[in-house]
PDB file of C-alpha atoms in Angstrom:
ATOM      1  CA  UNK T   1      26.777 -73.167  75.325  1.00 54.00           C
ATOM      2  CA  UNK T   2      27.642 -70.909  72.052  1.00 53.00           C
ATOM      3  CA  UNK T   3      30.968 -73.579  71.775  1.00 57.00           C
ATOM      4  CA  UNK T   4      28.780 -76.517  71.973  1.00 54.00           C
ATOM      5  CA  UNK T   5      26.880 -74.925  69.361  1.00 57.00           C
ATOM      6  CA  UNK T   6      29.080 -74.187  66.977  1.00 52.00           C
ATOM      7  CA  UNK T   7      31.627 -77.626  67.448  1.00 58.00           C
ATOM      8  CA  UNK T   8      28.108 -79.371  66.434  1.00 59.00           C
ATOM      9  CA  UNK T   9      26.635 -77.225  63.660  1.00 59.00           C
ATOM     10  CA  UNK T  10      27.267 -76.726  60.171  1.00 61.00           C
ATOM     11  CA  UNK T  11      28.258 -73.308  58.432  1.00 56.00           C
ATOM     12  CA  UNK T  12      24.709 -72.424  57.898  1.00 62.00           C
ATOM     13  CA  UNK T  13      23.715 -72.401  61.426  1.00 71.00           C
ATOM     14  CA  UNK T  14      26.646 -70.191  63.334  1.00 73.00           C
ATOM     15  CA  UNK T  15      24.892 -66.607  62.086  1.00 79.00           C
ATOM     16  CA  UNK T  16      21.706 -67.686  64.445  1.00 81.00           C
ATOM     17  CA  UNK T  17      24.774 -68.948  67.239  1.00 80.00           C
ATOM     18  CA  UNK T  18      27.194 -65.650  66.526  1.00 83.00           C
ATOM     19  CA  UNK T  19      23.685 -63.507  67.129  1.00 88.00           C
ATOM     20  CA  UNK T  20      23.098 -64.924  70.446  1.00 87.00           C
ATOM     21  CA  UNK T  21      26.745 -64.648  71.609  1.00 87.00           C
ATOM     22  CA  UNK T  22      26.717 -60.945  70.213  1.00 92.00           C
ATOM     23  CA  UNK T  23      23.345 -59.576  71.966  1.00 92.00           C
ATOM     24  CA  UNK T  24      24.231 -61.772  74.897  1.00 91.00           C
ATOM     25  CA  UNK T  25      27.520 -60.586  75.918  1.00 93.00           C
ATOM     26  CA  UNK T  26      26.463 -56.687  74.463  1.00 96.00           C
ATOM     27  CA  UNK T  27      24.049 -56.820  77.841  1.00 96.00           C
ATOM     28  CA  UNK T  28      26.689 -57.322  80.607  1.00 95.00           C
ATOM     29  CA  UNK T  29      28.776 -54.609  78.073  1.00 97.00           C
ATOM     30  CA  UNK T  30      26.363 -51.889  78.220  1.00 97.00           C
ATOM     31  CA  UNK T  31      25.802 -52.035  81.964  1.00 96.00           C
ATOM     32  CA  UNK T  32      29.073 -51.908  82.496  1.00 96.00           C
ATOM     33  CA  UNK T  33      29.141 -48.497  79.856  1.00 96.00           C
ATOM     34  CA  UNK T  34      26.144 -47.158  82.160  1.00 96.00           C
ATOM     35  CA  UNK T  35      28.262 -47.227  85.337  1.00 94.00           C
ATOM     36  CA  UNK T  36      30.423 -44.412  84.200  1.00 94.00           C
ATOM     37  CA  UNK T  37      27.909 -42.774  81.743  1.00 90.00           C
ATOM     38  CA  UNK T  38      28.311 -39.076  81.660  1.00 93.00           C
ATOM     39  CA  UNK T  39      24.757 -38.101  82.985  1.00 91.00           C
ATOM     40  CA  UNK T  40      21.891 -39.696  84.261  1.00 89.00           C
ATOM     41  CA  UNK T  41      20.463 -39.346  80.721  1.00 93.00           C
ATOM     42  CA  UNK T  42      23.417 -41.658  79.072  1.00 95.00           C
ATOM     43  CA  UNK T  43      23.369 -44.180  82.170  1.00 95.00           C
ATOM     44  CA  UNK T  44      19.563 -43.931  81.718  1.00 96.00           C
ATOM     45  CA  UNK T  45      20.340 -44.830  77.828  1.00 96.00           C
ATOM     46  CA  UNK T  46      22.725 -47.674  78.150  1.00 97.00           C
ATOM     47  CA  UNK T  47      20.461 -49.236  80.223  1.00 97.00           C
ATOM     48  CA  UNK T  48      17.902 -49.196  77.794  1.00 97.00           C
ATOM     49  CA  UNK T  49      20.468 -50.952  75.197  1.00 97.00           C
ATOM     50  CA  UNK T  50      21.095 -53.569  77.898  1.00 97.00           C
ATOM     51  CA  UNK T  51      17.076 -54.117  78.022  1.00 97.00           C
ATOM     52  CA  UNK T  52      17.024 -54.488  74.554  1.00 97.00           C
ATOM     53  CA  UNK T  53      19.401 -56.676  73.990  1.00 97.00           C
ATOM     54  CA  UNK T  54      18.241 -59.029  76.730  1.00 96.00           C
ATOM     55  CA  UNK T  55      14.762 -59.210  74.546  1.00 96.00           C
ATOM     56  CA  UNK T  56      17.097 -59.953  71.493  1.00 95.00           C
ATOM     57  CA  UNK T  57      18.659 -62.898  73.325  1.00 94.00           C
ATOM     58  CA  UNK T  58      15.430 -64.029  74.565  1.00 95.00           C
ATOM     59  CA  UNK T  59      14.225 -64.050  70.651  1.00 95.00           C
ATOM     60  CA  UNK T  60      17.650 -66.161  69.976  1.00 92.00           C
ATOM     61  CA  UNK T  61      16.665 -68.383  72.678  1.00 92.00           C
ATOM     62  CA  UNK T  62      13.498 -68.920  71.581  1.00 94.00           C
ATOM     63  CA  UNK T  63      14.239 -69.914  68.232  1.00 91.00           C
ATOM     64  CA  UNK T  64      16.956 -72.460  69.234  1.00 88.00           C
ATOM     65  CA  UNK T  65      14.507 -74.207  71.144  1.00 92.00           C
ATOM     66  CA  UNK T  66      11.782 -74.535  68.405  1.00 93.00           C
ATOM     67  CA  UNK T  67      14.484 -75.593  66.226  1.00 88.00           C
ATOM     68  CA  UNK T  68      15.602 -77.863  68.952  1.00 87.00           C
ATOM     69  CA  UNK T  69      18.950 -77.140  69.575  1.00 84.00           C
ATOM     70  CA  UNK T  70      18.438 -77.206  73.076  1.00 84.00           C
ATOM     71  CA  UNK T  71      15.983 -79.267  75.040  1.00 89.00           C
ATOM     72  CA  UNK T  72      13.192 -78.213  77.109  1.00 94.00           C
ATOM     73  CA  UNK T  73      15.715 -77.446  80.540  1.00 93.00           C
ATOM     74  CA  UNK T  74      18.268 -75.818  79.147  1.00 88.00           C
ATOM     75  CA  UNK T  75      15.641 -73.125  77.246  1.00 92.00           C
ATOM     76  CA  UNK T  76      13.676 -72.918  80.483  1.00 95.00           C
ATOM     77  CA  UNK T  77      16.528 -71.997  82.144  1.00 92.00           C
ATOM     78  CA  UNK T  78      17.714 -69.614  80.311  1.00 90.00           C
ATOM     79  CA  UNK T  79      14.729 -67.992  79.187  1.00 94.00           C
ATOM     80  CA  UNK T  80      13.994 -67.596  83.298  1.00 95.00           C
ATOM     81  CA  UNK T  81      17.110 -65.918  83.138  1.00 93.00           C
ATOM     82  CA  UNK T  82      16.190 -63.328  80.479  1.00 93.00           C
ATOM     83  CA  UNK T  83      13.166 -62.397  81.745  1.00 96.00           C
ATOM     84  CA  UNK T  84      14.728 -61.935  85.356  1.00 96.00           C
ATOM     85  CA  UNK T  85      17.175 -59.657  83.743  1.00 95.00           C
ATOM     86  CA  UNK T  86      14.352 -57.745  81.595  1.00 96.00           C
ATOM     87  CA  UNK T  87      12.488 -57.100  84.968  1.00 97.00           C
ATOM     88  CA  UNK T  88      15.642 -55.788  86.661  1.00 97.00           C
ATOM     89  CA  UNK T  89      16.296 -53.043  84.119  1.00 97.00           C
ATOM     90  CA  UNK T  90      12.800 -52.114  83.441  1.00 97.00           C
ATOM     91  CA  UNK T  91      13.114 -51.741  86.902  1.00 97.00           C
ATOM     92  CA  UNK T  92      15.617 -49.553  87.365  1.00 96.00           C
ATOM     93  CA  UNK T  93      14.918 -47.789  84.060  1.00 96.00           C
ATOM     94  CA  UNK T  94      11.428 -47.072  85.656  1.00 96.00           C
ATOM     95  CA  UNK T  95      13.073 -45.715  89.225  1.00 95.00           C
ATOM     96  CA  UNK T  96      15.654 -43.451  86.894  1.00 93.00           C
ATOM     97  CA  UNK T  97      12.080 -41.875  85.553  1.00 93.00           C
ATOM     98  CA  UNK T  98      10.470 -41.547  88.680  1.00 94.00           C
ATOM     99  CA  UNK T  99      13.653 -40.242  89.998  1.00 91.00           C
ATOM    100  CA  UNK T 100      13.697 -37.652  86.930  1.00 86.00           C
ATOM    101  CA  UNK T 101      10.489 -36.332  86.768  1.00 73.00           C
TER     102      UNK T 101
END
């Protein structure tokens, strides 16, 4: 989607597309990190990253829409998507807790 983006966008538009390809990919990144973190506390951690940068992609997503750059299928889609992924780690972040405690 990012490539469509930017092939159809002028200069002034690829920070708002280069934010949602960073904070997008940075989630599958820092779950990956969390798999070998070096105590529960760091796995606990990188999972929290992950969880925030899912809300920072759903705040990209959200602002592509209203400035419609995507229609109304593609943003529900997506936005689905990052909330799924935003229940799954608070999820887990909340087990690691109970687990903890």
């Amino acid at each position: 989607m990012v490539r469509h983006l930017l092939k159809n966008s002028t200069y002034a538009e690829h920070p708002i597309f280069t934010q949602i390809l960073k904070c997008g990919t940075s989630i599958g990144a820092n779950i990956r990190e969390a798999e070998h973190g070096e105590s529960s506390e760091d796995f606990k951690h990188k999972l929290k990253i992950a969880l925030k940068e899912a809300n920072e992609s759903l705040y990209w997503l959200e602002i592509l829409y209203q400035a419609e750059y995507m229609d109304t299928s593609q943003y529900e889609s997506m936005k689905s998507d990052c909330i799924e992924l935003n229940k799954l780690l608070i999820s887990i972040i909340n087990t690691i807790n109970k687990n903890t405690n």
